CSV table of C-alpha atoms in Angstrom, one decimal:
chain,number,residue,atom,x,y,z
B,1,MET,CA,111.6,238.7,138.0
B,2,GLY,CA,110.2,235.7,136.8
B,3,MET,CA,110.8,232.0,136.3
B,4,ASN,CA,112.9,232.9,133.1
B,5,SER,CA,115.5,234.2,135.4
B,6,LEU,CA,115.7,231.1,137.9
B,7,LYS,CA,115.3,228.4,135.3
B,8,VAL,CA,119.3,229.0,134.5
B,9,PRO,CA,120.1,228.9,138.5
B,10,LEU,CA,118.2,225.8,138.9
B,11,THR,CA,119.8,224.3,135.7
B,12,GLN,CA,123.1,225.1,137.4
B,13,LEU,CA,122.4,224.2,140.9
B,14,ILE,CA,122.0,220.6,139.5
B,15,MET,CA,125.0,220.9,137.6
B,16,LYS,CA,126.9,222.4,140.3
B,17,GLU,CA,126.0,219.5,142.8
B,18,VAL,CA,127.0,216.7,140.9
B,19,ARG,CA,130.2,218.7,140.3
B,20,ARG,CA,130.7,219.9,143.9
B,21,HIS,CA,132.0,216.1,144.1
B,22,GLN,CA,134.0,216.2,141.5
B,23,SER,CA,137.1,213.4,143.0
B,24,SER,CA,134.0,211.0,143.2
B,25,LEU,CA,132.2,212.3,139.9
B,26,PRO,CA,135.0,212.2,137.0
B,27,HIS,CA,133.9,212.2,133.6
B,28,LEU,CA,131.0,214.4,133.4
B,29,THR,CA,129.9,214.5,129.3
B,30,PRO,CA,127.1,215.5,127.2
B,31,LEU,CA,125.2,212.7,126.2
B,32,PRO,CA,124.9,211.7,122.4
B,33,PRO,CA,122.8,214.0,120.8
B,34,THR,CA,119.5,212.8,120.0
B,35,PRO,CA,116.5,214.7,118.0
B,36,PHE,CA,115.5,215.8,121.6
B,37,SER,CA,118.6,217.1,123.3
B,38,PRO,CA,121.0,219.4,123.3
B,39,SER,CA,118.3,221.5,121.5
B,40,THR,CA,115.1,223.7,121.8
B,41,THR,CA,112.2,223.2,120.1
B,42,THR,CA,110.1,226.3,119.3
B,43,ASN,CA,106.3,226.2,118.5
B,44,PRO,CA,106.1,228.9,115.4
B,45,LEU,CA,102.4,230.2,116.6
B,46,SER,CA,103.0,231.0,119.8
B,47,THR,CA,105.7,231.6,122.2
B,48,SER,CA,105.9,228.3,123.4
B,49,ARG,CA,109.5,226.4,124.0
B,50,ILE,CA,111.4,223.7,125.3
B,51,SER,CA,115.2,223.5,126.3
B,52,ASN,CA,116.9,220.0,127.0
B,53,SER,CA,120.1,218.8,128.1
B,54,ALA,CA,121.1,215.5,129.3
B,55,PHE,CA,124.9,214.2,130.7
B,56,SER,CA,126.3,211.0,132.6
B,57,SER,CA,128.8,210.2,134.9
B,58,SER,CA,131.2,207.7,137.0
B,59,HIS,CA,127.8,207.7,139.3
B,60,PHE,CA,125.0,208.4,137.1
B,61,SER,CA,124.2,206.9,133.9
B,62,ARG,CA,121.9,209.7,132.7
B,63,ILE,CA,121.2,213.5,134.2
B,64,ARG,CA,118.4,214.9,132.1
B,65,ALA,CA,116.8,218.9,132.7
B,66,SER,CA,114.1,220.2,130.6
B,67,TYR,CA,112.6,223.2,130.9
B,68,PHE,CA,109.6,224.8,129.3
B,69,ASP,CA,108.5,227.5,128.8
B,70,CYS,CA,105.1,228.9,127.8
B,71,GLY,CA,105.4,232.4,128.9
B,72,ASP,CA,102.8,233.9,131.9
B,73,LYS,CA,100.4,231.1,131.3
B,74,CYS,CA,102.7,227.9,132.0
B,75,GLN,CA,106.6,227.4,133.0
B,76,VAL,CA,107.8,224.0,133.9
B,77,PHE,CA,111.4,222.9,135.0
B,78,ASN,CA,112.0,219.0,135.6
B,79,ALA,CA,115.3,216.7,136.0
B,80,VAL,CA,115.7,213.5,137.0
B,81,LEU,CA,118.8,212.1,137.9
B,82,TYR,CA,119.4,208.3,137.5
B,83,PRO,CA,122.3,206.4,139.2
B,84,ARG,CA,124.5,203.7,137.8
B,85,PRO,CA,122.9,200.1,138.2
B,86,GLU,CA,126.1,198.7,139.6
B,87,LEU,CA,126.2,201.2,142.7
B,88,THR,CA,124.4,199.6,145.6
B,89,SER,CA,122.3,201.4,148.7
B,90,GLU,CA,122.9,201.0,152.4
B,91,ASP,CA,120.1,198.4,152.3
B,92,GLY,CA,121.7,196.2,149.1
B,93,GLY,CA,118.9,197.6,147.1
B,94,GLY,CA,119.1,200.0,144.2
B,95,LEU,CA,119.6,203.7,144.3
B,96,PRO,CA,116.6,205.5,144.4
B,97,ILE,CA,116.4,208.7,141.7
B,98,LEU,CA,116.2,211.7,142.1
B,99,GLY,CA,113.4,213.9,140.3
B,100,ILE,CA,112.8,217.3,140.7
B,101,ASP,CA,109.6,219.3,139.6
B,102,LEU,CA,108.8,223.2,139.6
B,103,LEU,CA,105.8,224.3,138.3
B,104,LYS,CA,104.5,228.0,137.6
B,105,PHE,CA,101.1,228.8,136.4
B,106,GLY,CA,99.5,231.9,135.5
B,107,GLY,CA,96.5,232.9,137.5
B,108,GLY,CA,95.0,236.1,136.6
B,109,PRO,CA,96.5,240.0,136.5
B,110,GLY,CA,99.3,239.4,139.6
B,111,LYS,CA,98.3,236.0,140.5
B,112,VAL,CA,100.4,233.0,140.5
B,113,ARG,CA,100.8,229.4,141.1
B,114,TYR,CA,104.1,227.4,141.8
B,115,LEU,CA,104.5,223.9,142.7
B,116,LEU,CA,107.7,222.1,144.1
B,117,VAL,CA,108.0,218.3,144.0
B,118,VAL,CA,111.4,216.6,145.2
B,119,ASP,CA,111.9,213.1,146.0
B,120,PHE,CA,114.4,210.5,145.7
B,121,GLN,CA,111.9,208.2,143.9
B,122,PRO,CA,112.6,204.4,145.3
B,123,VAL,CA,113.4,201.9,142.3
B,124,GLU,CA,112.6,198.5,144.8
B,125,SER,CA,108.9,197.5,145.0
B,126,PRO,CA,107.3,197.9,148.0
B,127,PRO,CA,107.2,197.2,150.5
B,128,SER,CA,111.6,198.6,150.3
B,129,LEU,CA,110.2,202.0,149.5
B,130,PRO,CA,111.6,203.5,153.2
B,131,LEU,CA,114.8,205.1,152.6
B,132,PRO,CA,117.7,204.4,154.6
B,133,PRO,CA,117.2,205.6,158.5
B,134,ARG,CA,119.9,208.2,158.0
B,135,VAL,CA,118.8,209.6,154.7
B,136,SER,CA,115.2,209.9,156.1
B,137,ARG,CA,116.2,211.9,159.3
B,138,SER,CA,118.4,214.1,157.5
B,139,LEU,CA,115.0,215.3,155.3
B,140,SER,CA,112.9,215.2,157.9
B,141,SER,CA,115.2,217.6,159.6
B,142,ILE,CA,115.5,219.4,156.6
B,143,ARG,CA,111.9,220.0,156.5
B,144,SER,CA,111.6,220.7,160.3
B,145,SER,CA,114.2,222.8,159.1
B,146,HIS,CA,111.9,224.3,156.8
B,147,PRO,CA,108.3,225.1,158.7
B,148,GLY,CA,105.2,225.6,157.1
B,149,SER,CA,105.2,228.8,157.9
B,150,THR,CA,108.0,229.3,155.1
B,151,ILE,CA,107.0,226.4,152.6
B,152,PRO,CA,103.4,225.6,151.9
B,153,TYR,CA,103.6,222.0,152.3
B,154,CYS,CA,100.6,219.3,150.4
B,155,ARG,CA,100.3,216.3,149.5
B,156,MET,CA,100.3,214.5,145.9
B,157,SER,CA,96.9,214.2,144.3
B,158,ALA,CA,96.2,210.6,143.0
B,159,LYS,CA,94.9,211.8,139.8
B,160,PHE,CA,98.0,210.6,137.7
B,161,TYR,CA,100.1,208.8,140.5
B,162,ASP,CA,100.0,206.3,142.6
B,163,GLU,CA,101.6,207.2,145.9
B,164,LEU,CA,102.6,203.6,146.2
B,165,SER,CA,104.5,203.3,143.1
B,166,PHE,CA,108.0,205.2,142.7
B,167,PHE,CA,107.9,207.6,145.2
B,168,SER,CA,108.9,207.4,148.9
B,169,GLU,CA,107.7,208.8,152.3
B,170,GLU,CA,110.4,212.2,152.2
B,171,MET,CA,108.7,213.4,149.3
B,172,LEU,CA,108.6,217.1,149.5
B,173,PHE,CA,105.3,218.5,148.0
B,174,ALA,CA,105.0,222.1,148.0
B,175,ARG,CA,102.2,224.6,146.9
B,176,PHE,CA,101.7,228.2,146.5
B,177,GLU,CA,99.2,230.1,145.3
B,178,GLY,CA,98.8,233.8,145.8
B,179,GLU,CA,99.9,236.9,144.8
B,180,GLU,CA,102.9,236.8,141.8
B,181,VAL,CA,105.6,239.4,143.8
B,182,GLU,CA,105.2,236.9,147.3
B,183,GLY,CA,105.6,233.8,144.8
B,184,GLU,CA,108.5,235.3,143.7
B,185,GLU,CA,109.9,235.7,146.6
B,186,ILE,CA,109.1,231.9,148.2
B,187,VAL,CA,110.8,230.7,145.6
B,188,GLN,CA,113.8,232.6,145.2
B,189,THR,CA,114.7,231.8,149.0
B,190,ALA,CA,112.7,229.2,150.8
B,191,PHE,CA,111.8,226.4,146.9
B,192,LYS,CA,115.6,227.4,146.4
B,193,SER,CA,116.9,227.0,150.3
B,194,VAL,CA,114.8,223.3,150.6
B,195,LEU,CA,115.4,222.0,147.0
B,196,GLU,CA,119.3,222.7,147.8
B,197,ASP,CA,119.5,221.2,151.1
B,198,TYR,CA,117.5,217.7,149.2
B,199,VAL,CA,120.1,217.9,146.3
B,200,ASP,CA,123.3,217.8,148.6
B,201,VAL,CA,121.6,215.2,150.5
B,202,TYR,CA,120.6,213.2,147.8
B,203,MET,CA,124.9,213.6,146.2
B,204,ASP,CA,125.7,212.2,149.7
B,205,LEU,CA,123.8,208.7,149.4
B,206,VAL,CA,125.2,208.3,146.2
B,207,THR,CA,128.9,209.6,146.4
B,208,ASN,CA,129.2,208.7,149.7
B,209,GLY,CA,129.6,205.2,151.4
B,210,ASN,CA,128.5,203.5,148.2
B,211,LYS,CA,130.6,201.2,146.2
B,212,PRO,CA,129.7,199.2,143.0
B,213,ALA,CA,128.1,195.5,143.5
B,214,ARG,CA,130.7,192.9,144.0
B,215,CYS,CA,132.4,191.8,140.9
B,216,GLY,CA,131.3,188.5,138.7
B,217,VAL,CA,127.5,186.8,138.0
B,218,ASN,CA,126.2,188.3,141.1
B,219,GLY,CA,127.0,191.9,140.7
B,220,LYS,CA,126.4,191.7,136.9
B,221,GLU,CA,122.6,190.1,137.9
B,222,GLU,CA,122.0,192.2,140.8
B,223,ALA,CA,123.3,195.3,138.1
B,224,GLU,CA,120.8,194.3,135.1
B,225,ARG,CA,118.1,193.5,138.2
B,226,VAL,CA,118.3,196.9,139.2
B,227,ALA,CA,118.7,198.3,135.9
B,228,GLY,CA,115.2,196.6,135.1
B,229,ARG,CA,113.8,198.8,137.8
B,230,GLN,CA,114.9,201.8,136.2
B,231,ASP,CA,113.1,200.8,133.1
B,232,ALA,CA,110.1,199.6,135.1
B,233,TYR,CA,110.1,203.3,136.6
B,234,ASN,CA,110.2,204.9,133.3
B,235,ALA,CA,107.6,203.0,132.2
B,236,TYR,CA,105.4,203.6,134.5
B,237,ASN,CA,105.9,207.3,134.3
B,238,ARG,CA,105.7,207.3,130.2
B,239,GLU,CA,102.1,206.0,130.8
B,240,ARG,CA,100.9,208.2,133.3
B,241,ASP,CA,102.9,211.7,132.9
B,242,PRO,CA,100.3,214.4,133.0
B,243,ALA,CA,102.6,216.6,130.5
B,244,LYS,CA,102.4,214.7,127.8
B,245,GLY,CA,98.8,216.2,127.4
B,246,LEU,CA,100.5,219.9,127.8
B,247,PHE,CA,103.3,219.3,125.2
B,248,SER,CA,100.5,217.6,122.7
B,249,ALA,CA,98.5,221.2,122.6
B,250,HIS,CA,101.8,223.0,122.4
B,251,PHE,CA,103.9,221.1,119.5
B,252,GLY,CA,101.2,218.1,118.5
B,253,LYS,CA,100.3,214.8,119.6
B,254,GLU,CA,103.0,212.6,117.2
B,255,TRP,CA,106.1,214.9,119.2
B,256,ALA,CA,104.5,214.8,122.5
B,257,GLU,CA,104.0,211.1,122.3
B,258,ASP,CA,107.9,210.6,120.8
B,259,PHE,CA,109.1,213.5,123.6
B,260,VAL,CA,107.8,211.7,126.6
B,261,GLY,CA,109.0,208.4,125.2
B,262,GLU,CA,112.3,208.7,124.0
B,263,PHE,CA,113.8,211.3,125.9
B,264,LEU,CA,112.1,211.2,129.1
B,265,PHE,CA,111.3,208.3,129.9
B,266,PRO,CA,113.3,206.1,127.4
B,267,LYS,CA,113.1,202.3,127.5
B,268,GLU,CA,116.8,201.9,128.6
B,269,THR,CA,118.8,204.6,130.5
C-alpha cells in the first residue's frame, strides 16, 4: 500500500473536515479555473505528474491541495487553508493559516523516508506568534496522546526557513526512516490520526467563537491589514519554498516559477 493509495484519503480528509461544519461553512465551491487548477500536469518523458485543486467557503478565502507523484522516488501531498481576513482570532489578530505536508522519499530497496509537517502558521509578526492558550493546550494534549514511541518527532531544519517567521511553537514535525512496511503502517495509523486531530482543532478555532470584525472603517482596515499579512506569508514562501527545485527538475524552471508564484503562493489570495 503506497502513498498513491493514501493521496485520495488525505485529500478527502481535508474536505471532510471542512464539510463537517456545514452549518457554519456554506457555499464551499471550487475557485475559478486557472492554468494550474483544477488540472493534472504530466512530464511526458517520465512518470512524474502533479494534480491540483482549489476551493473557497464562507470561512476560507482559499483552500488548495496539490499532489506530486514521481513513483517510488518521491511523492508529496500539500494543502494550505487561508481563513478569510475579516475573521478575528481570540486575541483580536488574524487567524493562522493551516499548512500540511506529507512527503515520501525512496531510500533504496525496501527502504523509505516519510516526513509529516502540520502547523497553525501565524500571520502576525513576532512577538505575536503564540497561539491562543486553549489552542496551545489542545495541541499539546494531542502530542501527549501520540508519544514519541508512536510518532517520531523532530525539529525543522533552518536550511530553507526561519522558524520564527510564519511558524508556531506548536508545529508538528515528524520524520520516519526505515523499512517500507513499517513506514506504511505508521503513515496509515499514527500520522493519519495525529493529522486528523490537528485539523479538528483548527476547524474548531476557525468556525467556533470567531466572527467577522466590526463593520465599518475599522473592520475593513483590519481585514486589509490581515490580508496584507497573508500576502507577506505567500511572498516569504515564494522565495524560500524548497519544492521549487524539485518542480524545476521535472517540469522545467519556467513552469516551476509560474506554478509556485501563481498557484502555490499567489500574490493575492
